[in-house]
């Protein structure tokens, strides 16, 4: 059985080189940069004031204090966005605002709070104006006197050279590398790119990820149906959809697949025809009702490995379907409503034939057509699988979605175990890195934090156990409760996983690394 690290290595090694596309900056959040991004402009683009106040020559105010103010002549005003053409001379000051360009001759800004406007009888219209504006100065000094008609400003504090000035290019120099390839663009990257004038960015394509749940016992909660004996509500697709989306990949949710070979083959065929990556939940164990592996192989898929030495989640399977470019001879069958004409040929990795339409339309097993729900024509030769009580491909997936059928390359199967915790944890540990690396992301690790065990935790098992824990605000780590792989409530209260080696106990007070998720 593979160790987790070996499994991840095999998966990452199998993935294709990312393909890039150019997108508007507004669409670049959470996308992975395809190449180095250079700053298109200096940031800040000019020397400017960090505060509202008065631009001065620092040498004029070296001795200024509240007790011994220095009085400067008001020489104009420069607002943010204005281009100030005048020059500050000795003994003068210029009203300035945060973001305003620093006038020539000034080398410091005194904060407004450290100034006082001296009222005069003279109207501001008579005052010298060094700026582009003819408006009188407006503002409030420390004494609260309105500076609407004055010619003199008292400076109540000294200013060092370059105090409160933000320098041209001090943040970023034009041409500097501001984003490395493989970086996932977060909100701050987007802000930086915008500030340096970027309009578009070259990012890597995102995979479309089919999400399938197998199990004849599963009922779609959105159907509103009450559970018959033996049935349960399907929950893995709901839990994994946001996880897939959080990687930047595009989730496409498929109807529940009943436990028959035919329905599983048909669902896999369709998902592989439409998407880059297929994630299934359930049906990868050893039981005779587990059809994912066999169906995948019947469709021409190759299993790279099955089983990873972790708990929860041992029966995880990874496989691939060769791309069309590699002379794929695989033929998959597509279910049909019987009356529907065969689907048009697709450009995806699997060539779809109408061979097994009849079987599929009949539902192919216990429960029959009603159980499988058979299929439904959408016109144009397209068929949608409909599981009992479900809307056809009701979560944004359409057979007509060209994004899916454009794809030519190798495709990948991640067969997660069906138990909700096993599915969740194997997604985080094995599928998530792949979805990120498919997009060219350099960092595919889960975020981690360190914490101190508030209670002992142990793993008596011979398999590595990823234990659900709660990290509290003070960094104390508590068990999240029962750890069995069907206990969803402890996963819901957990905010992390601790990786516990086989046959290991960690005492209270031990510092542990906690794997987190988004
Ligand atoms: P399997 O891996 O198919 O053998 O399923 C293992 C357990 O997980 C069974 O108890 C299933 O009923 C349950 N299970 C499988 N798939 C799901 C799902 N999508 N949502 C909720 N429970 C599931
Ligand atoms: Mg099952």
Coordinates of N, CA and C in Angstrom, one line a residue, residues 7-8 10-12 14-15 207 209-212 240 244 268 272 276-282 284 292 296 303 305 315-320 411-417 423 426-427 429-436 438:
X7 N 1.9 8.6 -2.8 CA 0.7 8.7 -3.6 C 0.6 10.1 -4.2
X8 N 0.8 11.1 -3.4 CA 0.8 12.5 -3.9 C 1.8 12.7 -5.0
X10 N 3.1 10.6 -7.0 CA 2.6 9.9 -8.3 C 1.6 10.7 -9.0
X11 N 0.7 11.3 -8.2 CA -0.4 12.0 -8.8 C 0.1 13.3 -9.4
X12 N 1.0 14.0 -8.7 CA 1.5 15.3 -9.2 C 2.3 15.0 -10.5
X14 N 1.9 12.8 -12.6 CA 1.1 12.4 -13.8 C 0.4 13.6 -14.5
X15 N 0.4 14.8 -13.8 CA -0.4 15.9 -14.3 C 0.3 16.6 -15.5
X207 N -9.2 23.5 -14.3 CA -9.8 22.3 -14.8 C -11.3 22.3 -14.4
X209 N -14.1 20.0 -13.1 CA -14.0 18.8 -12.3 C -15.4 18.2 -12.1
X210 N -15.6 17.0 -12.7 CA -16.9 16.3 -12.5 C -16.9 15.7 -11.1
X211 N -18.1 15.9 -10.4 CA -18.2 15.3 -9.1 C -19.4 14.4 -9.1
X212 N -19.1 13.1 -8.9 CA -20.1 12.1 -9.0 C -20.2 11.4 -7.6
X240 N -18.1 18.5 -1.0 CA -16.8 18.7 -1.8 C -16.9 19.8 -2.8
X244 N -13.8 22.0 -4.0 CA -13.3 22.0 -5.3 C -13.2 23.5 -5.8
X268 N -19.5 7.7 -15.8 CA -18.1 8.0 -16.0 C -17.8 8.4 -17.4
X272 N -16.2 12.0 -18.1 CA -14.9 12.1 -18.8 C -15.0 12.9 -20.1
X276 N -12.2 17.7 -17.3 CA -10.8 17.4 -17.3 C -10.5 16.4 -16.2
X277 N -11.2 16.4 -15.1 CA -10.9 15.6 -14.0 C -12.2 15.1 -13.5
X278 N -12.3 13.8 -13.1 CA -13.5 13.2 -12.5 C -13.2 12.8 -11.1
X279 N -14.1 13.3 -10.2 CA -14.0 12.8 -8.8 C -15.3 12.0 -8.5
X280 N -15.1 10.8 -8.0 CA -16.2 10.0 -7.6 C -16.1 9.8 -6.1
X281 N -17.3 9.6 -5.5 CA -17.3 9.2 -4.1 C -18.1 7.9 -4.0
X282 N -17.4 7.0 -3.3 CA -18.1 5.7 -3.0 C -17.7 4.7 -4.1
X284 N -15.5 2.3 -4.3 CA -14.2 1.9 -4.7 C -13.6 0.9 -3.7
X292 N -16.8 1.4 -9.4 CA -16.0 2.5 -10.0 C -14.8 2.0 -10.7
X296 N -14.3 2.0 -14.8 CA -13.3 2.9 -15.3 C -12.4 2.1 -16.3
X303 N -5.7 2.3 -14.0 CA -5.6 2.6 -12.6 C -4.1 2.7 -12.2
X305 N -3.0 3.6 -9.0 CA -2.9 2.9 -7.7 C -4.3 2.9 -7.0
X315 N -9.3 3.2 0.8 CA -9.6 2.7 -0.5 C -9.7 3.8 -1.6
X316 N -8.7 4.7 -1.6 CA -8.7 5.8 -2.6 C -8.1 5.3 -3.9
X317 N -8.6 5.7 -5.0 CA -8.1 5.2 -6.3 C -7.7 6.4 -7.2
X318 N -6.6 6.2 -7.9 CA -6.2 7.3 -8.9 C -6.0 6.6 -10.2
X319 N -6.5 7.2 -11.2 CA -6.3 6.6 -12.6 C -6.4 7.7 -13.6
X320 N -6.0 7.3 -14.8 CA -6.1 8.2 -15.9 C -6.7 7.7 -17.2
X411 N -6.9 12.7 -18.9 CA -7.9 13.0 -17.9 C -7.7 12.1 -16.7
X412 N -8.2 12.5 -15.6 CA -7.8 11.9 -14.3 C -9.0 11.5 -13.5
X413 N -8.9 10.3 -12.9 CA -9.9 9.9 -12.0 C -9.4 9.9 -10.5
X414 N -10.2 10.5 -9.7 CA -9.9 10.5 -8.2 C -11.1 9.8 -7.6
X415 N -10.9 8.5 -7.3 CA -12.0 7.8 -6.7 C -11.9 7.8 -5.2
X416 N -12.8 8.7 -4.6 CA -12.7 8.8 -3.1 C -13.6 7.8 -2.5
X417 N -13.3 7.3 -1.3 CA -14.2 6.4 -0.6 C -15.5 7.2 -0.3
X423 N -14.1 10.7 2.4 CA -14.2 11.5 1.1 C -13.5 12.9 1.4
X426 N -9.6 12.5 2.1 CA -8.8 12.2 0.9 C -8.9 13.3 -0.2
X427 N -10.0 14.0 -0.2 CA -10.0 15.2 -1.1 C -8.9 16.1 -0.7
X429 N -6.2 15.7 1.1 CA -4.8 15.2 1.1 C -4.3 14.8 -0.3
X430 N -5.3 14.4 -1.2 CA -4.8 13.8 -2.4 C -5.4 14.5 -3.7
X431 N -6.6 14.9 -3.6 CA -7.2 15.6 -4.8 C -6.9 17.1 -4.9
X432 N -7.0 17.7 -3.7 CA -6.7 19.1 -3.7 C -5.4 19.5 -4.3
X433 N -4.3 18.9 -3.8 CA -3.0 19.2 -4.4 C -3.0 19.1 -6.0
X434 N -3.7 18.1 -6.4 CA -3.7 17.9 -7.9 C -4.5 19.0 -8.6
X435 N -5.6 19.4 -8.0 CA -6.4 20.5 -8.7 C -5.6 21.8 -8.7
X436 N -4.8 22.0 -7.7 CA -4.0 23.2 -7.7 C -2.8 23.1 -8.7
X438 N -2.6 21.2 -11.3 CA -3.1 21.2 -12.7 C -3.2 22.6 -13.2

